[in-house]
């Protein structure tokens, strides 16, 4: 069998055979797009739990590896030899404990906060009408005439279309559905556990497969940039998680000082939306200001907005740069473009992965530009064929 694979004839016709197969597949896809779409959709439905399990395992690998290192440092040989399995077990025990604490201490006050906000919707409508009437009574020359009846009709229709009982029921049902999905998605949980346990074997298999299918230079390039991309994802998950916890906690403390009844809810929302780069914390803060304005009045919201702005500046100029350490030195314009494209093609998941992917693409382009400049400044000697390095450096 090895002689067959080492055959010069087979290696010479191999690329053409592969090209022919790809052309046949492309032709079949074009001519029978409906047939392939149906089977691709069915196949995706089958592998989706494993994909989700793989994503969960990839995220959980950060704390799992940290726990594994602790077991590896132990003087007990049993702990050292079984550090990976024990770290996975310890991680899931910690996750279950955190979920139990959240269900008992976080979910009830958040549910009450949402229910209270929904029940007060009619009062907020009156508050909004009062704002419009006050602004209209000022008769400011630079403001156009306000069509109060039209604005009131739009607001009344919007608020009237919201059923408080339905929202409360949906929120409770949403928590219940989340809990049921969490504990009933056995396949996702099991697959994530096995992905975590088999991480080293899967990693070794992928390395060997790429090394076997590519040349040495291509393999070096793939390995180099895949390691960088993996590092970018890990750094992004780590920094956004820590930054979200810090920012959300500070927001909760700030709103507690203003005696906001929705401090916990707004702080949690800000912490979660912080995963969305650039836009997340801005929208989370604006939402908090609007809620404070409706529940506690515009003067309180204005003062709170000043402190929230200071908090945003503190986070953007000190906390995030300290956590990231220059890992994602992207311009704000590039961040906005990346997030917008990621959202258009991948939804929320696309927004989350946009920054790490664009960061690695920027590194590749920068290194290629440097490589081409070196070639231009140091051209090869006449008659000497230039050997192009695939990995640039």
Coordinates of C-alpha atoms in Angstrom, one line a residue, residues 126-325:
X126 CA -47.6 59.5 30.7
X127 CA -44.1 60.5 31.7
X128 CA -43.1 60.7 28.0
X129 CA -46.1 62.8 27.2
X130 CA -45.1 65.2 30.0
X131 CA -41.6 65.5 28.5
X132 CA -43.0 66.4 25.1
X133 CA -45.5 68.9 26.5
X134 CA -42.7 70.6 28.6
X135 CA -40.4 70.9 25.6
X136 CA -43.2 72.3 23.5
X137 CA -44.1 74.9 26.2
X138 CA -40.6 76.3 26.1
X139 CA -41.2 77.8 22.6
X140 CA -37.6 77.5 21.6
X141 CA -36.9 79.3 18.3
X142 CA -34.6 76.6 16.9
X143 CA -37.1 73.7 17.6
X144 CA -39.7 72.9 14.9
X145 CA -43.3 72.6 15.8
X146 CA -44.0 69.4 17.6
X147 CA -47.0 67.4 16.4
X148 CA -48.0 66.2 19.9
X149 CA -51.0 64.2 18.8
X150 CA -49.0 62.2 16.2
X151 CA -46.2 61.4 18.7
X152 CA -48.7 60.5 21.4
X153 CA -50.6 58.2 19.0
X154 CA -47.4 56.4 17.9
X155 CA -46.3 55.9 21.5
X156 CA -49.7 54.8 22.7
X157 CA -49.9 52.3 19.8
X158 CA -46.5 51.0 20.6
X159 CA -47.1 50.6 24.3
X160 CA -50.6 49.4 23.8
X161 CA -49.3 46.6 21.6
X162 CA -47.2 45.3 24.5
X163 CA -49.1 42.9 26.7
X164 CA -47.5 42.9 30.2
X165 CA -48.9 39.5 31.1
X166 CA -47.5 38.1 27.8
X167 CA -44.1 39.6 28.3
X168 CA -43.9 38.4 31.9
X169 CA -45.1 34.9 30.9
X170 CA -42.6 34.9 28.0
X171 CA -39.7 35.9 30.2
X172 CA -40.6 33.2 32.8
X173 CA -41.1 30.7 29.9
X174 CA -37.7 31.8 28.5
X175 CA -36.0 31.1 31.8
X176 CA -37.7 27.8 31.9
X177 CA -36.8 26.9 28.3
X178 CA -33.2 27.9 28.9
X179 CA -33.1 25.7 32.0
X180 CA -34.7 22.8 30.2
X181 CA -32.4 23.2 27.2
X182 CA -29.4 23.3 29.5
X183 CA -30.2 20.1 31.3
X184 CA -32.0 18.3 28.5
X185 CA -29.4 18.8 25.7
X186 CA -27.6 15.7 26.7
X187 CA -25.9 15.4 23.3
X188 CA -24.4 18.8 23.4
X189 CA -23.1 18.4 27.0
X190 CA -21.7 15.0 26.3
X191 CA -20.0 16.1 23.1
X192 CA -18.5 19.1 24.8
X193 CA -17.2 16.9 27.6
X194 CA -15.6 14.5 25.1
X195 CA -14.2 17.4 23.1
X196 CA -12.5 18.7 26.3
X197 CA -11.2 15.3 27.3
X198 CA -9.9 14.5 23.7
X199 CA -8.5 18.0 23.1
X200 CA -4.9 16.9 22.9
X201 CA -5.7 13.9 20.6
X202 CA -7.8 16.1 18.3
X203 CA -5.1 18.7 18.2
X204 CA -2.5 16.1 17.4
X205 CA -4.7 14.6 14.7
X206 CA -5.2 18.0 13.0
X207 CA -1.5 18.8 13.0
X208 CA -0.6 15.4 11.5
X209 CA -3.4 15.7 8.9
X210 CA -2.2 19.2 7.8
X211 CA 1.4 18.0 7.7
X212 CA 0.5 15.0 5.6
X213 CA -1.5 16.9 3.1
X214 CA 0.7 20.0 2.6
X215 CA 4.3 20.8 2.0
X216 CA 6.7 21.7 4.8
X217 CA 6.5 25.5 4.1
X218 CA 2.7 25.5 3.8
X219 CA 2.4 23.4 7.0
X220 CA 4.6 25.9 8.8
X221 CA 2.4 28.8 7.6
X222 CA -0.8 27.1 8.5
X223 CA 0.5 26.2 11.9
X224 CA 1.8 29.7 12.5
X225 CA -1.4 31.5 11.7
X226 CA -3.7 29.0 13.2
X227 CA -1.8 29.4 16.5
X228 CA -2.1 33.1 16.2
X229 CA -5.9 32.9 15.5
X230 CA -6.3 30.5 18.4
X231 CA -4.4 33.0 20.6
X232 CA -6.6 35.9 19.4
X233 CA -9.8 34.0 20.2
X234 CA -8.6 33.0 23.6
X235 CA -7.4 36.6 24.4
X236 CA -10.7 38.0 23.1
X237 CA -12.9 35.7 25.2
X238 CA -10.7 36.2 28.3
X239 CA -10.5 40.0 28.0
X240 CA -14.2 40.6 27.1
X241 CA -15.3 38.3 29.9
X242 CA -13.1 40.0 32.6
X243 CA -14.0 43.4 31.2
X244 CA -17.7 42.6 31.1
X245 CA -17.6 41.5 34.8
X246 CA -15.7 44.6 35.8
X247 CA -17.9 47.0 33.8
X248 CA -21.2 45.3 34.8
X249 CA -20.2 45.3 38.5
X250 CA -19.3 49.0 38.4
X251 CA -22.6 49.8 36.6
X252 CA -24.5 47.9 39.3
X253 CA -22.7 49.8 42.1
X254 CA -23.2 53.1 40.3
X255 CA -27.0 52.5 39.8
X256 CA -27.3 51.4 43.4
X257 CA -25.9 54.7 44.5
X258 CA -28.7 56.3 42.5
X259 CA -31.2 53.9 44.1
X260 CA -32.3 52.4 40.8
X261 CA -34.7 49.5 41.2
X262 CA -33.2 47.9 38.1
X263 CA -29.5 48.1 39.0
X264 CA -28.9 44.4 38.9
X265 CA -30.7 43.9 35.6
X266 CA -29.0 46.8 33.8
X267 CA -25.6 45.8 35.1
X268 CA -26.1 42.2 33.8
X269 CA -27.3 43.5 30.4
X270 CA -24.2 45.7 30.1
X271 CA -21.9 42.8 31.1
X272 CA -23.4 40.5 28.4
X273 CA -23.6 43.0 25.5
X274 CA -20.0 44.0 26.2
X275 CA -19.0 40.9 24.2
X276 CA -20.2 42.8 21.1
X277 CA -17.1 45.0 20.4
X278 CA -17.4 48.7 20.2
X279 CA -21.2 48.9 20.0
X280 CA -22.1 46.6 22.9
X281 CA -21.2 48.8 25.8
X282 CA -22.5 51.9 24.1
X283 CA -25.9 50.5 23.5
X284 CA -26.0 49.0 27.0
X285 CA -25.2 52.3 28.6
X286 CA -27.8 54.2 26.4
X287 CA -30.4 51.6 27.4
X288 CA -29.5 52.1 31.1
X289 CA -29.8 55.9 30.8
X290 CA -33.3 55.6 29.1
X291 CA -34.5 53.2 31.8
X292 CA -33.3 55.5 34.6
X293 CA -34.9 58.5 32.8
X294 CA -38.3 56.7 32.7
X295 CA -38.1 55.3 36.2
X296 CA -36.4 58.1 38.1
X297 CA -36.7 61.2 36.0
X298 CA -34.6 63.1 33.5
X299 CA -32.5 65.0 36.1
X300 CA -31.4 61.8 37.8
X301 CA -30.7 60.2 34.4
X302 CA -28.6 63.2 33.3
X303 CA -26.4 63.0 36.4
X304 CA -26.2 59.2 36.0
X305 CA -25.3 59.6 32.3
X306 CA -22.3 61.8 33.3
X307 CA -21.0 59.1 35.6
X308 CA -21.7 56.4 33.1
X309 CA -19.7 58.4 30.5
X310 CA -16.8 58.6 32.9
X311 CA -17.1 54.9 33.5
X312 CA -17.0 54.2 29.8
X313 CA -13.9 56.4 29.4
X314 CA -12.2 54.6 32.3
X315 CA -13.0 51.3 30.7
X316 CA -12.0 52.2 27.2
X317 CA -8.7 54.0 28.1
X318 CA -7.5 52.0 31.1
X319 CA -9.2 48.7 31.8
X320 CA -9.5 47.3 28.3
X321 CA -6.0 48.3 27.1
X322 CA -4.5 46.9 30.3
X323 CA -6.3 43.6 29.8
X324 CA -5.7 43.3 26.0
X325 CA -2.1 44.5 26.2

